[in-house]
Short mmCIF file of C-alpha atoms in Angstrom, two decimals:
data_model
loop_
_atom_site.label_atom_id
_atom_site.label_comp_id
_atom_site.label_asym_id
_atom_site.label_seq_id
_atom_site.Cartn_x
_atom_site.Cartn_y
_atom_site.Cartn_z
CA UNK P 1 -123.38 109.99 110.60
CA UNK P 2 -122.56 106.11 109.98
CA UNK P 3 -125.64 105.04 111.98
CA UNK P 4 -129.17 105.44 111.77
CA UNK P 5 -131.19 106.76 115.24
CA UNK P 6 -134.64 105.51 115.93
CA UNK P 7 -136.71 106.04 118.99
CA UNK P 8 -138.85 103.91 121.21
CA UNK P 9 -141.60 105.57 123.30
CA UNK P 10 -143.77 104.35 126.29
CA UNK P 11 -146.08 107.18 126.83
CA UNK P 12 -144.45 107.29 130.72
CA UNK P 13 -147.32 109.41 132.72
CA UNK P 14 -145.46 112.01 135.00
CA UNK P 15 -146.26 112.97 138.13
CA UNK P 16 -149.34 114.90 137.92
CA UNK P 17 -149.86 114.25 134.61
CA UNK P 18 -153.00 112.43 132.70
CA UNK P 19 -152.55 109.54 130.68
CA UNK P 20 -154.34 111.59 127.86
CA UNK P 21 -151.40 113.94 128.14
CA UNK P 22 -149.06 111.55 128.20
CA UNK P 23 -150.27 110.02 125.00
CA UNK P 24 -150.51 113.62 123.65
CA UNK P 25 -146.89 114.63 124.23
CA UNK P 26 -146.41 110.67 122.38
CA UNK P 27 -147.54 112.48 119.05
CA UNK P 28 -145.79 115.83 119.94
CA UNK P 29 -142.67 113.52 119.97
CA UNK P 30 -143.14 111.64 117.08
CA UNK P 31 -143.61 114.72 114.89
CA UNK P 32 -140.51 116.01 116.55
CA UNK P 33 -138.91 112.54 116.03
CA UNK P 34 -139.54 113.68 112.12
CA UNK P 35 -138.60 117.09 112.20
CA UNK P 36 -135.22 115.81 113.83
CA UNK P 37 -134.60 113.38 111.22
CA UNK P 38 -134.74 110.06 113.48
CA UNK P 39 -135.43 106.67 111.24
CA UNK P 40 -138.40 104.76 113.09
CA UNK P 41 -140.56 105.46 115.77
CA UNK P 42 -141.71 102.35 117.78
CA UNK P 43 -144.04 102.39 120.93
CA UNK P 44 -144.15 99.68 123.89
CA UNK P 45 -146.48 97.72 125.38
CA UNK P 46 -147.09 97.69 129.27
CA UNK P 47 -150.26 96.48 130.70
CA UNK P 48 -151.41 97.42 134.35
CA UNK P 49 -149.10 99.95 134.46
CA UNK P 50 -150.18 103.20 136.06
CA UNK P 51 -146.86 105.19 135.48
CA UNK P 52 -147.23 104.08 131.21
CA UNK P 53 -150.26 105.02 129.32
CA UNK P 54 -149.36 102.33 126.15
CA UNK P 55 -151.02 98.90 126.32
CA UNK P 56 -152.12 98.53 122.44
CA UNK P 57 -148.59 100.12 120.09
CA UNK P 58 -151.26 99.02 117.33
CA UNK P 59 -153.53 101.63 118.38
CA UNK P 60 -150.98 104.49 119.10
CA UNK P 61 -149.42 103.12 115.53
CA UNK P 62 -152.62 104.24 113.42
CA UNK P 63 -152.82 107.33 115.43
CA UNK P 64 -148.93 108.35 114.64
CA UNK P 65 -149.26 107.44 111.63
CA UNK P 66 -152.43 109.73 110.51
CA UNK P 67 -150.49 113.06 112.09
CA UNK P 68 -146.68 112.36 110.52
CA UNK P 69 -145.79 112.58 106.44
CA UNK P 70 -142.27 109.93 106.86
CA UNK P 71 -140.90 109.13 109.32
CA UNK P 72 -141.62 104.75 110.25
CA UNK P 73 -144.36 103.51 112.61
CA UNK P 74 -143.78 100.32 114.56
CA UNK P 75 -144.25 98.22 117.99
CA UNK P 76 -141.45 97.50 119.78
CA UNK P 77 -143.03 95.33 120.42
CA UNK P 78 -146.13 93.21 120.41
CA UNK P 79 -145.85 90.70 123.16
CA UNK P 80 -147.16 88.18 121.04
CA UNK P 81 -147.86 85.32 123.96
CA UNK P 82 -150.83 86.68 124.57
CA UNK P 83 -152.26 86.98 121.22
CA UNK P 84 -154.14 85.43 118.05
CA UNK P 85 -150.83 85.20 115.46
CA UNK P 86 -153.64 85.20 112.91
CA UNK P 87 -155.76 88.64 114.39
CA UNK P 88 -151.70 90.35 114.83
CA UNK P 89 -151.13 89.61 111.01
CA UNK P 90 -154.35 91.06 110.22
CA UNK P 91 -153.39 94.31 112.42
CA UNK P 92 -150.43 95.00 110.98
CA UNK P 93 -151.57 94.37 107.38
CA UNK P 94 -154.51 96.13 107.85
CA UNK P 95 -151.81 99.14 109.23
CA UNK P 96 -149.65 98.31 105.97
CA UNK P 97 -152.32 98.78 103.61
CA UNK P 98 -153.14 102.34 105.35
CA UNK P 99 -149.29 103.91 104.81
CA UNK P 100 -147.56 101.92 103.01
CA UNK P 101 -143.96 101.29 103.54
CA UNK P 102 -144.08 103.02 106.78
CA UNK P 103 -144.69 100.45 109.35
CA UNK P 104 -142.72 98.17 111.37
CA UNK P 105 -144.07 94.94 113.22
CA UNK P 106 -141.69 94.72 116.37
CA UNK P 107 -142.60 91.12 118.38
CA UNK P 108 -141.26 90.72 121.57
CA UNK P 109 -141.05 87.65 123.78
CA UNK P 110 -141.76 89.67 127.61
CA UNK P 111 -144.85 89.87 128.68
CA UNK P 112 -145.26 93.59 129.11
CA UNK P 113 -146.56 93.08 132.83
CA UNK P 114 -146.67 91.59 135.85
CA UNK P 115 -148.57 87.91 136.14
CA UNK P 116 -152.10 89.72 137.26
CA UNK P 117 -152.00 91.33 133.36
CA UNK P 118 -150.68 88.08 132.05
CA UNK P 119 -153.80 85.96 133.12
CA UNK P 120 -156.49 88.26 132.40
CA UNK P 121 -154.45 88.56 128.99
CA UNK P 122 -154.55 85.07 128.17
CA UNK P 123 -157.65 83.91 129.78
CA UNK P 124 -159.46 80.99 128.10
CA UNK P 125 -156.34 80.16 125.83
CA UNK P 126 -155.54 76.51 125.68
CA UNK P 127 -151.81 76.80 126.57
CA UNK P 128 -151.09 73.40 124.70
CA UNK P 129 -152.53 74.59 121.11
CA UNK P 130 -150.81 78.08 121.72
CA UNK P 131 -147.64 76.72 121.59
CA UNK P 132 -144.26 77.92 122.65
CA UNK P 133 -143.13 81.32 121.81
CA UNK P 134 -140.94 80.17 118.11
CA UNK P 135 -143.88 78.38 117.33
CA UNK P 136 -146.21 81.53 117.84
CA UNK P 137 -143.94 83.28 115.93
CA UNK P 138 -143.51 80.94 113.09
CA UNK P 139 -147.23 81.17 112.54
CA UNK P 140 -146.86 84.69 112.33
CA UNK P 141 -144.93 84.56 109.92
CA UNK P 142 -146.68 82.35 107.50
CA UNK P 143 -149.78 84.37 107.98
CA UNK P 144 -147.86 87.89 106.86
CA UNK P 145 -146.51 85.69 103.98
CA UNK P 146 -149.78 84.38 102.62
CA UNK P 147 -150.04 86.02 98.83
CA UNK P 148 -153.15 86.52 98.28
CA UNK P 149 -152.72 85.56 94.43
CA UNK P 150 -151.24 82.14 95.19
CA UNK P 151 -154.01 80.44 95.15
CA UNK P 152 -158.24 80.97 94.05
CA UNK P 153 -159.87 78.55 96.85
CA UNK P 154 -162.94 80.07 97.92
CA UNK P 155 -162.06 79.19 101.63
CA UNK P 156 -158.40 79.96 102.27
CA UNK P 157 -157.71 82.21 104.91
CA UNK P 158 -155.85 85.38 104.12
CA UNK P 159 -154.73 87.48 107.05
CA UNK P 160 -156.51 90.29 104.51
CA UNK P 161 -155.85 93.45 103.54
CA UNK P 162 -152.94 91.86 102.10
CA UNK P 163 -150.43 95.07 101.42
CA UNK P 164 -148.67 95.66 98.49
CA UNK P 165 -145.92 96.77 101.35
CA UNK P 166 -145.72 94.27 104.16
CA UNK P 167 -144.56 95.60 107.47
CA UNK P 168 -141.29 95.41 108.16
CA UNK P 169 -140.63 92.45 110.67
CA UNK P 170 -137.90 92.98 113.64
CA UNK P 171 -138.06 90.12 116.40
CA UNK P 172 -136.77 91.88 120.25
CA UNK P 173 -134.86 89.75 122.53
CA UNK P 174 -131.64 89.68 124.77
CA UNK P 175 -130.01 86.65 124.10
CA UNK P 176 -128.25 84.65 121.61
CA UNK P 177 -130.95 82.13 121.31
CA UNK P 178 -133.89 85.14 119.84
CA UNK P 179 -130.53 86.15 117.25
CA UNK P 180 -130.65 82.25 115.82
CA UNK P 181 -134.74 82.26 115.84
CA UNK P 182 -134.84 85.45 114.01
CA UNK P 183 -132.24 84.37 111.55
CA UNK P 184 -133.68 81.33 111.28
CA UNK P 185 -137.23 83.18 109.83
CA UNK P 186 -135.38 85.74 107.94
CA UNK P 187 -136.52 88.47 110.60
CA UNK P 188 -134.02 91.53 111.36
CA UNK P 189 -133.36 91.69 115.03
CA UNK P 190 -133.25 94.13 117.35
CA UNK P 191 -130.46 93.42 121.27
CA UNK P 192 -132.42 94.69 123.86
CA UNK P 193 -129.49 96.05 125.46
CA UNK P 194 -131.43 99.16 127.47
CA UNK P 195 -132.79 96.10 129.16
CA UNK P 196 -129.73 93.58 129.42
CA UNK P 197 -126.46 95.74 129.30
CA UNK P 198 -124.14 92.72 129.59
CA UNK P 199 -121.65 93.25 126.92
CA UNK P 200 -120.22 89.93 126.45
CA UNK P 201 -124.00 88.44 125.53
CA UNK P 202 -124.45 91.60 123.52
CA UNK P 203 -121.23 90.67 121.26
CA UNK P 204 -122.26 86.71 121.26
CA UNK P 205 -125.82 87.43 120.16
CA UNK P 206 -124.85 89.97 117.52
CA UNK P 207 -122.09 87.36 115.93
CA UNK P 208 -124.75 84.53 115.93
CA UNK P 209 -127.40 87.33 114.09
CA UNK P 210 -124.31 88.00 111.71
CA UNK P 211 -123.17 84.31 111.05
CA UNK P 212 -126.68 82.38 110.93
CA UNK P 213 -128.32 85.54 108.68
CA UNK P 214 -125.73 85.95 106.13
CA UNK P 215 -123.89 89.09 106.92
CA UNK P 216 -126.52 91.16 108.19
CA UNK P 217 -126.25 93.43 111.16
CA UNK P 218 -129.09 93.52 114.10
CA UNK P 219 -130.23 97.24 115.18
CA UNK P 220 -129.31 97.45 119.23
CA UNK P 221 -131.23 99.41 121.40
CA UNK P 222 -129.56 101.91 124.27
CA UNK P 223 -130.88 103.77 127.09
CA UNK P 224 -129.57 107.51 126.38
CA UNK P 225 -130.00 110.78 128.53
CA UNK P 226 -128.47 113.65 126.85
CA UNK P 227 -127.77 116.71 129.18
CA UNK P 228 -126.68 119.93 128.68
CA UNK P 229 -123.24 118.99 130.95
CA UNK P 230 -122.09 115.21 131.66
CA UNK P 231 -123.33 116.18 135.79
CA UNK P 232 -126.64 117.38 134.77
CA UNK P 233 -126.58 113.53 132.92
CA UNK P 234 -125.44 112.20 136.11
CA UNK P 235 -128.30 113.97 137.83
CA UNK P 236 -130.98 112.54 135.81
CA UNK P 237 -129.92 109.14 135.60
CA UNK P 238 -129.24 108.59 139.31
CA UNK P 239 -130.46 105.31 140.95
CA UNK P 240 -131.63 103.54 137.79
CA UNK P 241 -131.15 99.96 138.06
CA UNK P 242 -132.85 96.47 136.18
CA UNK P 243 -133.49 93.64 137.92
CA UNK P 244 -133.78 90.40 136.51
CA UNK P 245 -136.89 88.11 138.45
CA UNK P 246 -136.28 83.92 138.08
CA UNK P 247 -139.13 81.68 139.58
CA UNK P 248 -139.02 78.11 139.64
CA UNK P 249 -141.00 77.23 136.59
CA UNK P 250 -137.99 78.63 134.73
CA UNK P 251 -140.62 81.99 133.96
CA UNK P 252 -138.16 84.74 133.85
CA UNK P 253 -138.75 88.57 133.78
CA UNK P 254 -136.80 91.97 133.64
CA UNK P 255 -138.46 94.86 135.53
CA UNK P 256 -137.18 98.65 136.38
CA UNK P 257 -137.84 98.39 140.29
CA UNK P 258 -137.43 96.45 143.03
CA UNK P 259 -141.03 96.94 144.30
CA UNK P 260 -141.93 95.63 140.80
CA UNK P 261 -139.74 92.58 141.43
CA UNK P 262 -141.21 91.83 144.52
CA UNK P 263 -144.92 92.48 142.90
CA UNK P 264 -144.12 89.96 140.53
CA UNK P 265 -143.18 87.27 143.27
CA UNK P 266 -146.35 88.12 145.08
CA UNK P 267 -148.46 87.50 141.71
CA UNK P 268 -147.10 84.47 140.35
CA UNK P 269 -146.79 83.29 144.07
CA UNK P 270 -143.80 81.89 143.45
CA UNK P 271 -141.69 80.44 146.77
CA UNK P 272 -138.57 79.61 145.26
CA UNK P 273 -137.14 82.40 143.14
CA UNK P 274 -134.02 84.79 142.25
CA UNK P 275 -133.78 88.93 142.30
CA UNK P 276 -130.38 90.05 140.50
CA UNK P 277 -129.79 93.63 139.51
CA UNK P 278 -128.96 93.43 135.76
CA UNK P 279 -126.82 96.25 134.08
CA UNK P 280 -128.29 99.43 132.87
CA UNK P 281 -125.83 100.17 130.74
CA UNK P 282 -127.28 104.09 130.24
CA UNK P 283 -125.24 106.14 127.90
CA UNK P 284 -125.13 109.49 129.26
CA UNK P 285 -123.48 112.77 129.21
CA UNK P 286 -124.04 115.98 126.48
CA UNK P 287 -124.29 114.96 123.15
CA UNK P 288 -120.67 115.03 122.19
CA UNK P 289 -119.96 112.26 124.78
CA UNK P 290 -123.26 110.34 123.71
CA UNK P 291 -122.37 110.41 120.00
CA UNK P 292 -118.91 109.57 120.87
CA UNK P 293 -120.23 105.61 122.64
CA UNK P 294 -122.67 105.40 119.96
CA UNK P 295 -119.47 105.69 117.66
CA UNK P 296 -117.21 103.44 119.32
CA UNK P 297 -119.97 100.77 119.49
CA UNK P 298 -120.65 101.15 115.76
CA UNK P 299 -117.18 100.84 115.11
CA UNK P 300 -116.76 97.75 117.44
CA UNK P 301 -119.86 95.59 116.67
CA UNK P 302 -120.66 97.08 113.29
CA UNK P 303 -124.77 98.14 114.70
CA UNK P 304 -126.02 100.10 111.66
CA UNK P 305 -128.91 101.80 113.49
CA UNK P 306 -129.45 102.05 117.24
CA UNK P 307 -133.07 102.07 119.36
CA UNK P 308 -133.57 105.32 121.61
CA UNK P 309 -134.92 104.62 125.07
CA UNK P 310 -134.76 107.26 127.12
CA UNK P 311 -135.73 106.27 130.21
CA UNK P 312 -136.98 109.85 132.10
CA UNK P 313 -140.60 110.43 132.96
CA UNK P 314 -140.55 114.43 132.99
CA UNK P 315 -141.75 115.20 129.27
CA UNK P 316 -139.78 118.28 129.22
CA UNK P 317 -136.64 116.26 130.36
CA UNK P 318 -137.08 113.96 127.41
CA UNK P 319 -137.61 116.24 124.46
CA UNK P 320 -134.59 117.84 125.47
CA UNK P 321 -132.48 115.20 125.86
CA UNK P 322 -133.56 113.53 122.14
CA UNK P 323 -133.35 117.08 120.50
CA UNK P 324 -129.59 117.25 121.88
CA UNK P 325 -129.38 114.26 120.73
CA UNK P 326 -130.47 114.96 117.30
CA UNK P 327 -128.98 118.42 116.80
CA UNK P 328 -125.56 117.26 117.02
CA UNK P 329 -123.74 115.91 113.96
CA UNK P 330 -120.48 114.29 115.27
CA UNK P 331 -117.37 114.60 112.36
CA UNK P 332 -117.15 111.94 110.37
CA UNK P 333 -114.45 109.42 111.59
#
């Protein structure tokens, strides 16, 4: 196979379910994730979310990484607005130090909710220090950089442990302006394209990654549902559908419902404001077909490795469709 798979898991809670189940089958998957030979596997980060049991990928991260022998642990992603730079450094290196060269700090720009999550999130932060989202990023990034044998002042902060094996450090976005800030800090990055399927911003962010970082190629990730037939595909992924929120403080989000859209009006009691469906863009079919897209969009856009969303709730549904997934070995081209 010329491309890597890696998976990205939000713990979804199915009907019926517990989140404690749903967190359990998280771990059942990741050790599957192993067995099948995937690359990474990342968890999300939703707050207020009844239907997802993963606010904290930190947590879930150390947990993951205790019960698997290989296979890569990351977030995909930290939503870093609401957070200390300084205490997320310290997580992850702190993480890096406990399996070394195993983990993967994903940052993401989203905030992982609606606007009720976002304030209690970020209350008491002083909005001017914070900074916009490069420059919370930036510091970041100096903080996992700190050596701690650069210098022997007795009071320079160190984000400590320092590893000997830093996290890996992927930046998630959906535009051509996250490709130029993550080439800009040396960062591999990571289309969001199971969230904006718009293929002529996936190509334009992807050449700016290329051009601005020196030849390398950004990891994409793809909603897939592997079936046993291309119906039974069709089946499952009936009536999914993005839609993109605007409100008139140029605040911007991209949620899975249209309840959820109108949720997010209601919260951020916004009266002047946009609702457009966004793209999909779900691969689907058996795993012949799947491999076969995967293929032609390695071939096309030159994406080394691809991000595995796959976006159904039933846990028995999912396993399934990734193990498909996995089991098949497409011919070489």
């Amino acid at each position: 196979m010329a491309y890597q798979l890696s998976l990205l898991d939000k713990s979804p809670v199915a009907e019926g379910e517990t989140p404690s189940q749903a967190l359990a089958r998280t771990l059942l998957l990741a050790q599957k994730a192993e067995e099948w030979g995937f690359h990474r596997f990342w968890l999300a980060e939703h707050h207020n979310t009844q239907g997802l049991a993963s606010p904290s990928p930190e947590v879930l991260i150390a947990w993951i990484l205790a019960h698997t022998r290989h296979l890569r642990v990351g977030s995909g992603g930290v939503m870093l607005q609401h957070y200390s730079p300084y205490k997320v450094a310290e997580n992850f290196n702190l993480l890096a130090s406990l399996a070394p060269g195993r983990v993967d700090l994903g940052v993401g720009k989203a905030p992982g909710g609606l606007p009720l999550s976002t304030r209690a999130l970020q209350q008491g932060m002083n909005a001017e220090a914070k900074g916009d989202f490069a420059s919370q990023l930036r510091a970041l990034e100096g903080w996992l950089n700190a050596d701690a044998s650069d210098s022997a002042e007795e009071d320079r902060l160190l984000a400590t442990p320092v590893p000997a094996r830093p996290a890996q450090r992927f930046l998630l976005g959906a535009s051509e302006g996250s490709a130029q800030l993550a080439a800009e800090l040396n960062w591999q990055f990571v289309f969001a394209a199971h969230l904006n399927g718009n293929r002529r911003e996936l190509a334009q962010a992807l050449a700016t990654y290329r051009h601005l970082s020196g030849g390398q190629s950004a990891l994409v990730a793809v909603q897939v549902i592997v079936a046993d037939s291309a119906a039974e595909a069709d089946r499952l992924a009936a009536d999914m559908q993005h839609y993109r929120v605007q409100v008139e403080n140029g605040q911007s989000v991209t949620v899975a419902t249209m309840a959820q859209a109108k949720a997010f009006i209601r919260q951020a009691s916004a009266t002047n404001y946009r609702i457009e469906p966004r793209e999909a863009a779900v691969i689907k079919g058996t795993a012949a077909q799947v491999h076969d897209e995967l293929e032609a969009l390695h071939q096309h856009f030159g994406i080394a490795e691809f991000i595995i969303d796959t976006p159904l709730s039933s846990g028995a549904e999912r396993v399934k469709s990734l193990e498909l997934l996995a089991n098949h070995h497409p011919v070489a081209a």
